[in-house]
Each structure stands twice: as C-alpha cells, then as structure tokens.
Coordinates of C-alpha atoms in Angstrom, one line a residue:
X1 CA 109.6 115.8 120.2
X2 CA 111.0 118.7 118.2
X3 CA 112.0 118.1 114.6
X4 CA 113.7 121.0 112.8
X5 CA 112.5 122.3 109.4
X6 CA 115.4 120.6 107.6
X7 CA 114.3 117.2 108.9
X8 CA 110.7 117.9 108.1
X9 CA 111.7 118.5 104.5
X10 CA 113.6 115.2 104.3
X11 CA 111.1 112.9 105.9
X12 CA 108.7 111.4 103.5
X13 CA 105.1 112.0 104.5
X14 CA 103.9 108.6 103.5
X15 CA 106.7 106.8 105.3
X16 CA 106.3 109.0 108.3
X17 CA 102.7 107.7 108.6
X18 CA 103.8 104.1 108.0
X19 CA 106.9 104.1 110.2
X20 CA 106.1 107.2 112.4
X21 CA 106.9 107.4 116.1
X22 CA 104.1 107.3 118.6
X23 CA 105.9 107.1 121.9
X24 CA 109.3 107.8 123.4
X25 CA 110.9 104.4 123.5
X26 CA 114.0 103.6 121.4
X27 CA 113.4 102.2 118.0
X28 CA 114.0 99.6 116.7
X29 CA 113.9 97.7 120.0
X30 CA 117.2 96.0 120.9
X31 CA 117.2 92.6 119.3
X32 CA 114.1 93.3 117.1
X33 CA 113.3 91.0 114.1
X34 CA 111.9 93.3 111.4
X35 CA 110.0 92.5 108.2
X36 CA 110.7 95.8 106.5
X37 CA 113.8 97.6 105.3
X38 CA 112.7 101.3 105.7
X39 CA 113.7 101.6 109.3
X40 CA 113.0 104.5 111.6
X41 CA 115.6 105.0 114.3
X42 CA 114.8 106.8 117.6
X43 CA 116.9 107.3 120.6
X44 CA 116.9 109.3 123.8
X45 CA 118.1 112.8 123.0
X46 CA 121.4 113.8 124.6
X47 CA 121.1 117.1 126.5
X48 CA 123.0 119.9 124.8
X49 CA 124.1 117.8 121.9
X50 CA 124.6 119.9 118.8
X51 CA 124.4 117.0 116.3
X52 CA 124.8 113.2 116.2
X53 CA 127.0 110.7 114.4
X54 CA 125.0 107.6 113.5
X55 CA 127.0 104.4 113.0
X56 CA 125.4 101.2 111.5
X57 CA 127.3 98.0 110.7
X58 CA 126.2 94.9 108.7
X59 CA 127.3 92.0 111.0
X60 CA 127.5 89.6 108.0
X61 CA 129.7 91.7 105.7
X62 CA 131.3 93.9 108.3
X63 CA 130.5 96.9 106.2
X64 CA 130.1 100.0 108.3
X65 CA 128.4 103.4 107.5
X66 CA 128.6 106.6 109.4
X67 CA 126.1 109.4 108.9
X68 CA 125.8 112.9 110.4
X69 CA 122.2 113.3 111.5
X70 CA 120.1 115.8 113.4
X71 CA 117.7 114.2 115.9
X72 CA 116.0 110.9 115.0
X73 CA 116.2 109.6 111.5
X74 CA 114.8 107.4 108.7
X75 CA 117.7 105.7 107.0
X76 CA 117.9 105.3 103.2
X77 CA 116.7 101.8 102.3
X78 CA 119.8 101.0 100.3
X79 CA 121.7 100.7 103.7
X80 CA 119.4 97.9 104.9
X81 CA 119.3 94.5 103.2
X82 CA 116.9 91.5 103.6
X83 CA 118.2 88.5 105.6
X84 CA 120.8 90.6 107.5
X85 CA 121.8 91.5 111.0
X86 CA 123.0 94.9 112.1
X87 CA 124.5 96.8 115.1
X88 CA 124.1 100.5 115.6
X89 CA 124.9 103.2 118.0
X90 CA 124.7 107.0 118.3
X91 CA 127.3 109.6 119.4
X92 CA 126.3 113.1 120.5
X93 CA 128.7 116.0 119.8
X94 CA 128.7 119.2 121.9
X95 CA 129.2 122.8 120.7
X96 CA 131.8 123.5 123.3
X97 CA 134.1 120.7 122.2
X98 CA 133.5 118.4 125.1
X99 CA 134.2 114.7 124.7
X100 CA 131.4 113.1 122.5
X101 CA 128.9 110.9 124.4
X102 CA 128.1 107.6 122.7
X103 CA 125.2 105.2 123.4
X104 CA 125.5 101.5 124.0
X105 CA 125.5 99.3 120.9
X106 CA 122.1 97.9 119.8
X107 CA 121.2 95.1 117.4
X108 CA 118.3 94.2 115.1
X109 CA 117.7 91.6 112.4
X110 CA 115.9 92.0 109.0
X111 CA 114.0 88.8 108.0
X112 CA 114.6 87.1 104.7
X113 CA 112.0 87.7 102.0
X114 CA 109.7 84.7 102.0
X115 CA 110.0 82.3 99.1
X116 CA 106.5 83.1 98.0
X117 CA 107.2 86.9 97.8
X118 CA 108.0 88.2 94.3
X119 CA 111.7 89.1 94.6
X120 CA 111.7 90.6 91.0
X121 CA 109.2 93.2 90.0
X122 CA 109.3 94.8 86.6
X123 CA 108.4 98.5 86.4
X124 CA 106.9 98.9 82.9
X125 CA 106.4 102.7 83.0
X126 CA 108.0 105.3 85.2
X127 CA 107.6 109.1 84.9
X128 CA 109.9 110.5 87.5
X129 CA 108.4 113.9 87.2
X130 CA 105.0 112.6 88.3
X131 CA 106.1 110.0 90.8
X132 CA 105.9 110.5 94.5
X133 CA 108.0 109.3 97.4
X134 CA 106.5 106.7 99.7
X135 CA 105.5 103.1 99.7
X136 CA 102.8 101.4 97.6
X137 CA 101.2 98.5 99.6
X138 CA 99.1 96.0 97.7
X139 CA 97.6 92.6 97.9
X140 CA 99.3 90.0 95.7
X141 CA 96.1 88.0 95.3
X142 CA 97.4 84.9 93.4
X143 CA 100.3 84.7 95.9
X144 CA 98.0 85.0 99.0
X145 CA 100.2 87.7 100.5
X146 CA 100.5 91.5 100.9
X147 CA 103.6 93.6 100.6
X148 CA 105.0 97.1 100.1
X149 CA 107.1 98.3 97.2
X150 CA 109.0 101.6 96.7
X151 CA 108.7 103.6 93.4
X152 CA 111.5 101.5 91.8
X153 CA 109.5 98.3 92.5
X154 CA 111.9 97.1 95.2
X155 CA 110.2 95.2 98.2
X156 CA 110.2 97.3 101.4
X157 CA 107.7 95.4 103.6
X158 CA 105.8 92.1 103.7
X159 CA 103.1 90.5 105.9
X160 CA 104.0 86.9 106.5
X161 CA 101.0 84.9 105.4
X162 CA 102.0 82.1 107.7
X163 CA 101.1 84.3 110.7
X164 CA 97.4 84.2 109.6
X165 CA 94.9 81.8 108.2
X166 CA 96.5 81.3 104.8
X167 CA 96.7 85.0 103.8
X168 CA 96.6 88.6 104.8
X169 CA 94.7 90.9 102.4
X170 CA 95.8 94.5 103.1
X171 CA 92.9 97.0 103.3
X172 CA 94.0 100.2 105.2
X173 CA 96.8 102.2 106.8
X174 CA 96.0 103.5 110.3
X175 CA 97.2 106.7 111.9
X176 CA 98.8 104.7 114.7
X177 CA 101.1 103.0 112.2
X178 CA 99.2 99.7 112.1
X179 CA 97.3 98.2 109.2
X180 CA 94.0 96.3 108.7
X181 CA 93.4 93.4 106.5
X182 CA 91.6 90.1 106.4
X183 CA 92.2 86.4 105.7
X184 CA 89.8 83.5 105.2
X185 CA 87.0 84.2 107.7
X186 CA 89.0 86.6 109.9
X187 CA 89.6 90.4 110.1
X188 CA 92.8 91.7 111.6
X189 CA 94.6 94.8 112.8
X190 CA 98.3 94.2 112.8
X191 CA 101.5 96.2 113.5
X192 CA 104.3 96.4 110.9
X193 CA 105.8 93.1 112.0
X194 CA 102.6 91.2 111.6
X195 CA 101.8 91.0 115.3
X196 CA 98.0 90.8 115.7
X197 CA 96.5 93.7 117.6
X198 CA 92.9 92.8 117.0
X199 CA 91.1 89.9 115.3
X200 CA 87.4 89.3 114.8
X201 CA 85.8 86.8 117.2
X202 CA 85.0 83.3 116.0
X203 CA 81.6 82.8 114.4
X204 CA 81.7 86.1 112.5
X205 CA 83.1 85.1 109.2
X206 CA 84.6 87.9 107.0
X207 CA 84.4 87.3 103.3
X208 CA 85.3 90.8 102.0
X209 CA 86.8 94.0 103.4
X210 CA 87.8 94.9 106.9
X211 CA 88.3 98.6 108.0
X212 CA 88.8 100.5 111.2
X213 CA 87.0 103.8 111.9
X214 CA 88.1 106.9 113.8
X215 CA 85.9 105.7 116.6
X216 CA 88.1 102.6 117.1
X217 CA 85.5 100.3 115.8
X218 CA 85.7 97.8 112.9
X219 CA 83.5 97.3 109.8
X220 CA 83.3 94.0 107.9
X221 CA 81.1 92.0 105.5
X222 CA 79.7 88.6 106.4
X223 CA 77.7 86.2 104.2
X224 CA 74.1 85.2 105.1
X225 CA 71.9 82.6 103.4
X226 CA 68.1 82.3 103.3
X227 CA 65.8 80.0 101.3
X228 CA 63.8 82.1 98.9
X229 CA 61.7 81.7 95.8
X230 CA 63.3 80.5 92.5
X231 CA 63.0 83.4 90.0
X232 CA 61.6 82.8 86.5
X233 CA 65.1 82.6 85.1
X234 CA 65.8 79.4 87.1
X235 CA 66.5 76.1 85.4
X236 CA 63.3 74.0 85.2
X237 CA 65.1 71.2 87.1
X238 CA 65.5 73.4 90.2
X239 CA 63.0 73.4 93.2
X240 CA 60.6 76.2 93.9
X241 CA 62.9 77.4 96.7
X242 CA 66.6 77.8 96.5
X243 CA 69.2 79.2 98.9
X244 CA 70.1 82.9 98.3
X245 CA 73.3 84.2 99.6
X246 CA 73.2 87.9 100.8
X247 CA 75.4 90.0 103.0
X248 CA 75.4 91.4 106.5
X249 CA 77.5 94.6 107.1
X250 CA 78.7 94.5 110.7
X251 CA 80.5 96.8 113.1
X252 CA 82.5 95.6 116.1
X253 CA 84.0 97.4 119.1
X254 CA 87.5 96.8 120.3
X255 CA 86.3 94.0 122.6
X256 CA 84.8 92.1 119.7
X257 CA 81.2 93.0 120.4
X258 CA 78.8 93.6 117.5
X259 CA 77.4 97.1 117.9
X260 CA 75.7 97.6 114.4
X261 CA 74.6 95.5 111.5
X262 CA 72.6 95.8 108.2
X263 CA 71.3 92.8 106.4
X264 CA 70.6 92.9 102.7
X265 CA 67.6 90.6 103.2
X266 CA 66.0 93.2 105.4
X267 CA 66.4 96.2 103.0
X268 CA 66.6 95.0 99.4
X269 CA 63.5 93.6 97.7
X270 CA 63.8 90.1 96.5
X271 CA 62.6 91.1 93.1
X272 CA 65.8 93.1 92.7
X273 CA 68.3 90.6 91.4
X274 CA 70.7 90.1 88.5
X275 CA 69.2 87.5 86.2
X276 CA 72.7 86.3 85.2
X277 CA 73.4 84.8 88.6
X278 CA 70.0 83.0 88.5
X279 CA 70.5 81.7 85.0
X280 CA 74.0 80.3 85.9
X281 CA 72.8 78.8 89.2
X282 CA 73.0 75.0 89.1
X283 CA 71.8 74.1 92.6
X284 CA 75.2 72.9 93.8
X285 CA 75.7 75.9 96.1
X286 CA 74.0 79.1 97.1
X287 CA 72.6 81.5 94.5
X288 CA 75.1 84.5 94.7
X289 CA 72.6 87.3 95.1
X290 CA 74.6 90.3 96.3
X291 CA 78.3 89.5 96.7
X292 CA 79.2 92.8 98.3
X293 CA 82.9 93.6 98.4
X294 CA 83.4 96.9 100.4
X295 CA 81.9 98.8 103.3
X296 CA 82.9 102.4 104.2
X297 CA 81.8 104.5 107.2
X298 CA 81.7 108.2 106.5
X299 CA 81.8 109.9 109.9
X300 CA 81.1 113.4 108.5
X301 CA 77.9 112.3 106.8
X302 CA 76.9 109.7 109.5
X303 CA 76.5 107.3 106.6
X304 CA 77.6 103.8 105.6
X305 CA 78.5 103.2 101.9
X306 CA 78.5 99.7 100.5
X307 CA 79.5 98.2 97.2
X308 CA 77.1 95.4 96.1
X309 CA 78.9 93.8 93.2
X310 CA 76.4 91.4 91.8
X311 CA 73.6 94.0 91.7
X312 CA 76.0 96.6 90.2
X313 CA 74.9 98.9 93.0
X314 CA 76.3 101.3 95.5
X315 CA 74.1 101.9 98.5
X316 CA 74.1 104.8 101.0
X317 CA 72.8 103.9 104.4
X318 CA 71.9 106.3 107.3
X319 CA 74.0 105.0 110.2
X320 CA 71.7 106.1 113.0
X321 CA 68.4 104.9 111.6
X322 CA 69.7 102.2 109.2
X323 CA 67.4 103.6 106.6
X324 CA 68.4 103.1 102.9
X325 CA 69.1 106.7 101.6
X326 CA 69.8 105.8 97.9
X327 CA 70.9 103.2 95.5
X328 CA 73.2 104.1 92.6
X329 CA 74.1 101.9 89.6
X330 CA 72.3 99.5 87.3
X331 CA 68.7 100.6 87.3
X332 CA 67.5 97.3 85.6
X333 CA 68.0 95.7 89.0
X334 CA 66.1 98.3 91.0
X335 CA 62.5 98.9 91.8
X336 CA 63.0 102.6 92.8
X337 CA 65.2 104.8 90.6
X338 CA 67.1 107.4 92.7
X339 CA 69.3 108.9 89.9
X340 CA 68.1 109.5 86.4
X341 CA 71.6 109.6 84.9
X342 CA 72.9 106.4 83.3
X343 CA 76.2 106.1 85.3
X344 CA 77.2 103.0 83.3
X345 CA 79.3 101.2 85.8
X346 CA 79.0 97.5 86.9
X347 CA 80.5 94.9 89.1
X348 CA 82.3 97.8 91.0
X349 CA 84.7 97.5 93.9
X350 CA 86.1 99.5 96.9
X351 CA 83.7 102.4 97.3
X352 CA 85.0 105.1 99.6
X353 CA 84.3 108.8 100.3
X354 CA 87.1 111.3 99.8
X355 CA 87.8 114.3 102.0
X356 CA 86.1 116.6 99.5
X357 CA 82.9 114.5 99.7
X358 CA 83.3 112.8 96.3
X359 CA 82.8 109.1 95.8
X360 CA 85.7 107.0 94.6
X361 CA 85.4 103.4 93.4
X362 CA 86.9 100.9 90.9
X363 CA 84.6 100.2 88.0
X364 CA 85.2 96.7 86.7

C-alpha cells in the first residue's frame, strides 16, 4: 500500500508499530468494540480518487467532524472519547470533477475505562523539547493492570485484567502489532483488544517475564524446588535439609511444546547463594535461592541472558550448548570470577541486549 511522503511525516513511528496495518481489510472492523482511543482507519482505496473527505460522528453527542485526508489515516486522539459510539464513512473526490463516491456508513464502539484504571495521572515534569511522540505502555503493579498513556498522561489503551487470570503484566511490543505479557502462572500473546493469540499450556507456571522471539517462540521463567543442605547461616531450629527454590528458563514453540530449558540447579553451584535469604528463612516456605526476573534471547549472539535477582547476577548462556559463558555481578556469591571490575549493582531487573550490543538493565 502506497503512503506519500506527507503522510509518512505525519504518522508517528511508535504508533505505527502499535496500531500499524498488516493486511488489506477495513479497520476498524464494522461494529468493533475497541479498548484504545488512538484509532487507525483503513479502507479500500477508490480508483482515481485524488483525495478523501473523512467524516466521523459521535452517536451520543451528535457531534460530527470532517477531515480532508490522503489515503488511510490515524485520527488525533482528541476526536475519540472513552465509553462512546461512532459512525464513519469516507468520500473520494476525483480530479476531473466527477461526482464524489462515498462508502457505506460503518460503526465502532470505544469501551469505558475500567473502574480500576487510573483516570487521573499527574505529569510532574515535562520538557517538551525532549519529549517524543508515541505511547508509553506500563504495568500498574498495585492495580494489577497494564495500560498506555500519551505524553500528557492521558490514557490511550488498556488491557482488561478480567480477561486474564487476575492481571496482565505487559512485557513486549511485537512487530505484528500484538503484545506479550503474563498473569499468575500464565504467559500470553494478545492483540490490542485483549484477545488471546497464544497462552502457555497448563502445568508450566510463569512467575516472571514472558517474551516472544523473532523465531516465533516464547521464553519464560518457571520456579523449581529441590531439597538441599541447610547452609551455615541457617537457624539452629531448621533441619539439615530445606527446600531451595530455583528457576528454569524455558522456551516454547507456537504449539506450546517446550523446545529448550536451562535449570539453575544444573549450572549454579549450591555454595553460591546470598546469605541474607538463608538468614531470613523461617522454614514456612521455600528458601528463595535465585528469584530470577528476566530472560532475553539475543539472536545475533546465539545467547540467552538472564537476570538472577537474589544472587545479584546476570548470566550469559550459550543457546546451542547451554554452557554458562559468564556471570556478572556480586562476586561474593560466585566461586569463579569472570570480571575483575566491581560493577556495584544488585537485585537488578529486566536485562536485555540493545542493537549496538550493549547490555541494558535496571539496577535496584
């Protein structure tokens, strides 16, 4: 589909990824129920039409807006309100003055914002010269939901937590316009309206992170428990063996089959632990040995990077052999030191590799 240079300048790159078109059908579909207000409109192009007049009407207020557009368009968000119904149609105008051709009238609805979604967001600092167009999507952890805000803090999109098992924690934008995320025990790929495209099979609990690769596979983190020795920091009232909770990093194909895994019990020595989590262990639950929180597959390097929070460690794993390439982080919890520099980070989250090969993570 051809888009002229004027439209290319107007379309926001981030929104083009989020709400971009992938096939030739009309958007939004007639009668669609949408949970976002940044709406991309696509229609069959009218042969020989020089330009189009786009008409949209709020069915509740009767307010109508007409815009002159070229080809398909993203409308400004101020034209679309939550909890509203709309009609729209398009008319094509011809350079020779022939009678304009108008499409049929289509409808769509915008869902109301859920009661649990924050309808007021305070922007505490805003430097317009440094801000970028687009949508910021985040997980509102205490509210058990994820949503998207524009640069003014206004809500643009939400994932209805009632469509999942208690919550949807956003993790990744995908090039096909979908998103990945996870809820209690489940990993998901969803479309913008929250329809589930993929979910992890039962019996493969997800406790942190869920991401899709360019190979159309999915990585996740599951907990695993083994009875192991009670280190010297253990309370004297505890038995000689206690349950340790480690992690398994898993990869699934699109059919839900596990095709790769890496178990911390198989590759970390049991003498490598954080004494704090032993000293605070009471015996009422598993000793939280690793508590990993992110997994990232770097296709270029053929490596898997994981963030192991409780060991204050980032580990690089060779994907093909599963060999541990290096550990980076708190050397007090390592038998082998791979980097002499004191990197001075701990309890880190969300490790990922950038396009330039650098490592990015959040240091708690």
